PDB file of C-alpha atoms in Angstrom:
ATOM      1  CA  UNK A   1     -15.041 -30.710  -8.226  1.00  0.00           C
ATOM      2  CA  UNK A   2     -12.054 -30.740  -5.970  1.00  0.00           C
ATOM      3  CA  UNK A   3     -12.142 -30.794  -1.907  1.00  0.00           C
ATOM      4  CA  UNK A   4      -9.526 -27.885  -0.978  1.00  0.00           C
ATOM      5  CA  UNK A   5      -7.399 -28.484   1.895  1.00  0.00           C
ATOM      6  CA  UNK A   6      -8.019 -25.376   3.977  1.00  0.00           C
ATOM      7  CA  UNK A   7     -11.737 -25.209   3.463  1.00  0.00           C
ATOM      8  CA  UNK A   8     -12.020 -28.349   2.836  1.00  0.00           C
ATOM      9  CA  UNK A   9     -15.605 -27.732   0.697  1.00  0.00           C
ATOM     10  CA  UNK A  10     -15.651 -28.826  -2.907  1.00  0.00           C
ATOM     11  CA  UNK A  11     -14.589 -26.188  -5.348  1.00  0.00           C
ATOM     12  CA  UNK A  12     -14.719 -26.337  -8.827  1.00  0.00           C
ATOM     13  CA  UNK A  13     -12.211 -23.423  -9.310  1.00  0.00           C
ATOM     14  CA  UNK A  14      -8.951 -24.806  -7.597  1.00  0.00           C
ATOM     15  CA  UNK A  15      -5.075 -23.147  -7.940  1.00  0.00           C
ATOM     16  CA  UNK A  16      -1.819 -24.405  -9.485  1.00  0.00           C
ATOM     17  CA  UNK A  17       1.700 -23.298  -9.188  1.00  0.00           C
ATOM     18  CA  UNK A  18       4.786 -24.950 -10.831  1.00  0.00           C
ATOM     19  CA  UNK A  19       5.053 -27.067  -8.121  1.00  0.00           C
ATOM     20  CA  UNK A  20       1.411 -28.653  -9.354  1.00  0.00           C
ATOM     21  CA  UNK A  21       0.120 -29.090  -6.193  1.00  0.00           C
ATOM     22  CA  UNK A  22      -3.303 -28.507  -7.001  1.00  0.00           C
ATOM     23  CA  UNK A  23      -4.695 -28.507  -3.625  1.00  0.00           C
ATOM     24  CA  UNK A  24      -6.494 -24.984  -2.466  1.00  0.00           C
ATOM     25  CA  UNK A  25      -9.734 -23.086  -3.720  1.00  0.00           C
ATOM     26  CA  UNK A  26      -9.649 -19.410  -5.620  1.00  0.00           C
ATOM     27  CA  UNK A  27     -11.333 -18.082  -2.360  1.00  0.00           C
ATOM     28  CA  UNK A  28      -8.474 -19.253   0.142  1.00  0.00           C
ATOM     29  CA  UNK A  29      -5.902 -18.834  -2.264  1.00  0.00           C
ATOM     30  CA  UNK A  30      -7.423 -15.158  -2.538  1.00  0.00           C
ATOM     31  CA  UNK A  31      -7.406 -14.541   1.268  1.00  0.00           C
ATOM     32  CA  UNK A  32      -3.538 -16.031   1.961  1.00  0.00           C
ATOM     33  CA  UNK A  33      -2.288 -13.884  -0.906  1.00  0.00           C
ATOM     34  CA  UNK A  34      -4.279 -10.268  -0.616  1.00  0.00           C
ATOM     35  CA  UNK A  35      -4.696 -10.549   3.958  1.00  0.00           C
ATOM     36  CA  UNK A  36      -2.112 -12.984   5.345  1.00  0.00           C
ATOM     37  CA  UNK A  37       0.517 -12.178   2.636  1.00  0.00           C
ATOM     38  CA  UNK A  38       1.489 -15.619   2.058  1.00  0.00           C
ATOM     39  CA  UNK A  39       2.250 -16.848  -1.377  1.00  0.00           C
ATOM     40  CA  UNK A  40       3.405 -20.353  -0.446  1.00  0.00           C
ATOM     41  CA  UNK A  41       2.340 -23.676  -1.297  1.00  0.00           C
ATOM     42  CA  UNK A  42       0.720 -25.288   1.499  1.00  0.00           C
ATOM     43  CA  UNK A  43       1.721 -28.810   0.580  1.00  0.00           C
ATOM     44  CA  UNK A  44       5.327 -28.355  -0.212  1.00  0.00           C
ATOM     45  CA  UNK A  45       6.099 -24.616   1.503  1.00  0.00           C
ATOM     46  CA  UNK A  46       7.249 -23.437  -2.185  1.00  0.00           C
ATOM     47  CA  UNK A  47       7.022 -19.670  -2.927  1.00  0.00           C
ATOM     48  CA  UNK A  48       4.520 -18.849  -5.389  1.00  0.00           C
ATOM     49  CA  UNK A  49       5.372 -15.766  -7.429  1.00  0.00           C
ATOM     50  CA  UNK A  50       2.600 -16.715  -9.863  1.00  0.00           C
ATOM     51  CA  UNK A  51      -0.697 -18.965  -9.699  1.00  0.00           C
ATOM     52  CA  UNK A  52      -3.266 -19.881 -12.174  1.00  0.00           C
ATOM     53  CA  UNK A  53      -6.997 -20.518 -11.261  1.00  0.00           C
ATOM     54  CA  UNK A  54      -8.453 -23.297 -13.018  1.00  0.00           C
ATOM     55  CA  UNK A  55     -11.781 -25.325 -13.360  1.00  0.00           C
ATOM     56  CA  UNK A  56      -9.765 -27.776 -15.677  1.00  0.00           C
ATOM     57  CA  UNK A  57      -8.120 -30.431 -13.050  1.00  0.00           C
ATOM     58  CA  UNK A  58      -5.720 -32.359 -15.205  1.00  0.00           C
ATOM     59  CA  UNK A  59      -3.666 -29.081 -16.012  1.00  0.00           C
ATOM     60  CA  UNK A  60      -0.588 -29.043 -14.705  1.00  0.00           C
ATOM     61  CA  UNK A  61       2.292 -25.823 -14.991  1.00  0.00           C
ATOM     62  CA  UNK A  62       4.216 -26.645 -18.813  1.00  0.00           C
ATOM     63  CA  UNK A  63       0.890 -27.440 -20.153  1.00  0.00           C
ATOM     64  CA  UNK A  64      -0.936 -23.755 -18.920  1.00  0.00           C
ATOM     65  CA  UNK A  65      -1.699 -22.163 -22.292  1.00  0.00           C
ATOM     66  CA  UNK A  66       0.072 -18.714 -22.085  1.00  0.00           C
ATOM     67  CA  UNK A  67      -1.318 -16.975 -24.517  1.00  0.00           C
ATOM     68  CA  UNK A  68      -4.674 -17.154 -22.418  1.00  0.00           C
ATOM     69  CA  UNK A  69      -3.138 -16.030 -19.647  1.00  0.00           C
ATOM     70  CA  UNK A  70      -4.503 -12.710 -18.043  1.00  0.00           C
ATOM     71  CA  UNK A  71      -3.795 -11.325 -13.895  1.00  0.00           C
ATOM     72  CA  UNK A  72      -6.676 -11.266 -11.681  1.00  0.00           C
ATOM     73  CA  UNK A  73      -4.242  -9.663  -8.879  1.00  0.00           C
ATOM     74  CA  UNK A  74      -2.368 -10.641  -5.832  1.00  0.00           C
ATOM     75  CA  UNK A  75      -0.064 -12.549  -8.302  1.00  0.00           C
ATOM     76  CA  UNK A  76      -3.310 -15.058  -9.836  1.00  0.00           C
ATOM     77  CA  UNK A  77      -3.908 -14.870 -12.799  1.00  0.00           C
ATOM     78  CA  UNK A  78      -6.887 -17.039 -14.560  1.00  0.00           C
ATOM     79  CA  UNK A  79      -7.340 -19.103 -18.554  1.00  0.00           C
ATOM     80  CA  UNK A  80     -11.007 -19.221 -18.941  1.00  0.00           C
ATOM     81  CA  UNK A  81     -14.044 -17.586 -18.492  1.00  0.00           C
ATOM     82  CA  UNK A  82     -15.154 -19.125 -15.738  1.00  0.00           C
ATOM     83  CA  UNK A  83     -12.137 -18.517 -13.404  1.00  0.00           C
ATOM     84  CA  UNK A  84     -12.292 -15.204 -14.199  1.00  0.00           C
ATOM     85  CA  UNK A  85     -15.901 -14.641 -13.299  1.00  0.00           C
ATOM     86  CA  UNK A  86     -15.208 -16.668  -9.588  1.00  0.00           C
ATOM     87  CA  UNK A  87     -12.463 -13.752  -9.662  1.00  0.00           C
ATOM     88  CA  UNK A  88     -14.154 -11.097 -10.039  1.00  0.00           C
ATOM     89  CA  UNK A  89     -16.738 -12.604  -7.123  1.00  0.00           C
ATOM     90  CA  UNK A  90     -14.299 -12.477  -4.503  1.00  0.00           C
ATOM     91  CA  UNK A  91     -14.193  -8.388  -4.717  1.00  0.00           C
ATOM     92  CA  UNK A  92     -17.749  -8.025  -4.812  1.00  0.00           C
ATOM     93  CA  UNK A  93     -19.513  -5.763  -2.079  1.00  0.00           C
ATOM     94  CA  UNK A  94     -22.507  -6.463  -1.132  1.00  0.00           C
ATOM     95  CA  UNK A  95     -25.140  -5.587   1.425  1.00  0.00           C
ATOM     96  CA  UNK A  96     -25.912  -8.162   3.210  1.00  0.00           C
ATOM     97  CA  UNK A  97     -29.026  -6.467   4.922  1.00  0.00           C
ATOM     98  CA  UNK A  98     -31.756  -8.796   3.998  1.00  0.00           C
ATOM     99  CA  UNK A  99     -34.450  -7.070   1.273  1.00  0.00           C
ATOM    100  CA  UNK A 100     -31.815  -4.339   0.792  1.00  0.00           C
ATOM    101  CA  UNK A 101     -33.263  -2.435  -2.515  1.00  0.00           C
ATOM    102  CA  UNK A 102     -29.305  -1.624  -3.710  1.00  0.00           C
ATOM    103  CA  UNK A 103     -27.366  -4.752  -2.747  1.00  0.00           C
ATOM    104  CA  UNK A 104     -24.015  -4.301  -4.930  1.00  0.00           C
ATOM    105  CA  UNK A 105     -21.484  -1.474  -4.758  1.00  0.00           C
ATOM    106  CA  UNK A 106     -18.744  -0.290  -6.691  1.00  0.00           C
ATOM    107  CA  UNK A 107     -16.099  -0.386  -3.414  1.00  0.00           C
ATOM    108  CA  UNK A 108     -15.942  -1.753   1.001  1.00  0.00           C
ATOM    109  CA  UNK A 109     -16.033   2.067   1.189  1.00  0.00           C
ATOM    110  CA  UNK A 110     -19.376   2.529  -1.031  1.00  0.00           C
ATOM    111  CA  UNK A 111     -20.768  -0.328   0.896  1.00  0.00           C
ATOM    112  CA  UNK A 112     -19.586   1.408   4.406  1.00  0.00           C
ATOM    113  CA  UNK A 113     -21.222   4.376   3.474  1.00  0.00           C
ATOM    114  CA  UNK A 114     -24.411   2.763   2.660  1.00  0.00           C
ATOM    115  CA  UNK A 115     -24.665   0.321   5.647  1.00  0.00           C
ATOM    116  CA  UNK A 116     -24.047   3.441   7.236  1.00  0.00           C
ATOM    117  CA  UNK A 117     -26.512   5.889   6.078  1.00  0.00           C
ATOM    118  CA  UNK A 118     -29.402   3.290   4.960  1.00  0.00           C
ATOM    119  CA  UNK A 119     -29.254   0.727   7.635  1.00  0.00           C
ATOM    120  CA  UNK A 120     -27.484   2.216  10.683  1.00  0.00           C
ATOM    121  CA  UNK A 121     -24.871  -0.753  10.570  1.00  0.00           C
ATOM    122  CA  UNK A 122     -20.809  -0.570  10.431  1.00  0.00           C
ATOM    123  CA  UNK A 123     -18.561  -3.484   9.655  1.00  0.00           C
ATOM    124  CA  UNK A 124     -15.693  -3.530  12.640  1.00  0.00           C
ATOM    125  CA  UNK A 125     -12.818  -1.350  10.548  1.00  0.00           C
ATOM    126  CA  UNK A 126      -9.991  -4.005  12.411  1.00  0.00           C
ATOM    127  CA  UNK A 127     -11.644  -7.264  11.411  1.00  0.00           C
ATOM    128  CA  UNK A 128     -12.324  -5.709   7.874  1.00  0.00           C
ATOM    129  CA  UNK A 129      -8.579  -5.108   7.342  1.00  0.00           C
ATOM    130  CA  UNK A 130      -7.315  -8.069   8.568  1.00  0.00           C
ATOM    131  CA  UNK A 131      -9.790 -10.711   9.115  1.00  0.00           C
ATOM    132  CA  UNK A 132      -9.379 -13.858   6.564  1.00  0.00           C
ATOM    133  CA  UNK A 133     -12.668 -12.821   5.290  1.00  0.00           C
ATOM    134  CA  UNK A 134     -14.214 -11.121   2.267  1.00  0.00           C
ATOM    135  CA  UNK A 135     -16.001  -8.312   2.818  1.00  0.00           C
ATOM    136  CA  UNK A 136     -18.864  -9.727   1.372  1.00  0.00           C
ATOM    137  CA  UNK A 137     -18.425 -12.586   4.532  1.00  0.00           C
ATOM    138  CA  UNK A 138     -17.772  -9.739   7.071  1.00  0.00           C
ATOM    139  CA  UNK A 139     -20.648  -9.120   9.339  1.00  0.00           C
ATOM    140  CA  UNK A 140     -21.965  -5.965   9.994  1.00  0.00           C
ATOM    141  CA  UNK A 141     -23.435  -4.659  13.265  1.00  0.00           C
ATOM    142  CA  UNK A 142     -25.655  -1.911  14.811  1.00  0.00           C
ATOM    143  CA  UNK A 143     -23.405   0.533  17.379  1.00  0.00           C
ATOM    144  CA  UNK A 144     -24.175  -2.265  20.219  1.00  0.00           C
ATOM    145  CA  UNK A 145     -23.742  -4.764  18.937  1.00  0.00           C
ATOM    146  CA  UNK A 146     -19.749  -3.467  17.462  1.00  0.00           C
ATOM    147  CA  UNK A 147     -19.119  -2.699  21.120  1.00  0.00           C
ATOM    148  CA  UNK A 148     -20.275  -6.025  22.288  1.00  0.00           C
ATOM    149  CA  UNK A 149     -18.401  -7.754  19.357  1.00  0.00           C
ATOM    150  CA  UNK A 150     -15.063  -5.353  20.503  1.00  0.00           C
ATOM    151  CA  UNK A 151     -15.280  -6.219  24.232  1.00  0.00           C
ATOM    152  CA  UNK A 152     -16.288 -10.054  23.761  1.00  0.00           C
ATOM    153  CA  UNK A 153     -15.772 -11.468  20.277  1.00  0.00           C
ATOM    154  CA  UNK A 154     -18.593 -13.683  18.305  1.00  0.00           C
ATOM    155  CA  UNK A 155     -20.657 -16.672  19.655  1.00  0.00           C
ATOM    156  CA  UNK A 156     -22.339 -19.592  18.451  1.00  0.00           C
ATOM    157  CA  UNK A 157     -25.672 -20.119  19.268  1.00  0.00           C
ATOM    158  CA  UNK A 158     -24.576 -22.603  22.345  1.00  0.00           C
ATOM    159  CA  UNK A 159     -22.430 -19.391  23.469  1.00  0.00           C
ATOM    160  CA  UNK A 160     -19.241 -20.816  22.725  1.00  0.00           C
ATOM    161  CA  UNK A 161     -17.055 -18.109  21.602  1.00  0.00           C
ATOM    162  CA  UNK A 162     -16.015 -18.791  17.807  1.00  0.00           C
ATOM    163  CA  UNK A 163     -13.730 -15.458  17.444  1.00  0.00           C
ATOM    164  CA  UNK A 164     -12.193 -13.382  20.351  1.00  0.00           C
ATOM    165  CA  UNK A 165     -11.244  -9.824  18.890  1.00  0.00           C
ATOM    166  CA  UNK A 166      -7.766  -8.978  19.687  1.00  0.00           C
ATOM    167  CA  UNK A 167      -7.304  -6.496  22.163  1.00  0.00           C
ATOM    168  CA  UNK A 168      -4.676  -3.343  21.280  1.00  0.00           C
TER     169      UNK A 168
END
């Protein structure tokens, strides 16, 4: 396992580019590319067209075996089996209403629609769409709790505020 540099938790699926700089996890790699639109390296600044995800740690670029190459999206792509199933993780949506009887949907929208209807809970449509989370890491609130959340932002449980929701 490798520490990545933004998260700074240990990973075991980790990304390199041709610069090699094998330094950042699937899941941050996932959230600079698809909701901050930034393909660059964050060592060396180097545009990233492409990026492989990899549990193997001594691969570097010329030695990426092309013919088991396949695209994950967001310009990743991914060699083995189990880079592909961390990909396929990160789009995952999931209710995350404890003892929910139907936790996995097909789509954000699916899941929307069943917070929704089921457990009278909405995710905040801003932070959804451009919050450096998955939806799987969104949170979801009851209708007070979104206008609380839109007029103050998040707390931790000292009540220091951890994320102040922009203001339009």
């Amino acid at each position: 396992m490798t520490e990545c540099l933004i998260c700074c938790e240990e990973r075991e699926v980790m990304i390199v580019g041709d610069c090699d700089h094998m330094m950042v996890c699937l899941e941050c790699t996932y959230k600079l590319r698809s909701i901050s639109k930034n393909k660059t390296c964050i060592y060396c600044k180097k545009t990233l067209e492409k990026v492989v995800a990899t549990s193997d740690k001594t691969i570097t670029w010329d030695r990426i075996p092309l013919t088991k190459l396949r695209e994950f999206e967001w310009g990743i792509y991914t060699i083995e089996d189990k880079s592909r199933e961390d990909c396929e993780q990160l789009n995952r949506a999931v209710c995350s209403v404890p003892k929910c009887k139907n936790p996995d949907f097909s789509s954000k929208n699916a899941l929307a629609k069943h917070l929704q209807e089921v457990h009278n809970r909405k995710f905040c449509n801003l932070c959804l769409e451009n919050r450096a989370l998955l939806v799987s890491q969104q949170p979801v609130f009851r209708e007070a709790e979104l206008s609380r959340h839109l007029a103050m932002g998040e707390f931790d449980e000292a009540g220091i505020v951890v994320f102040l929701h922009p203001r339009c």
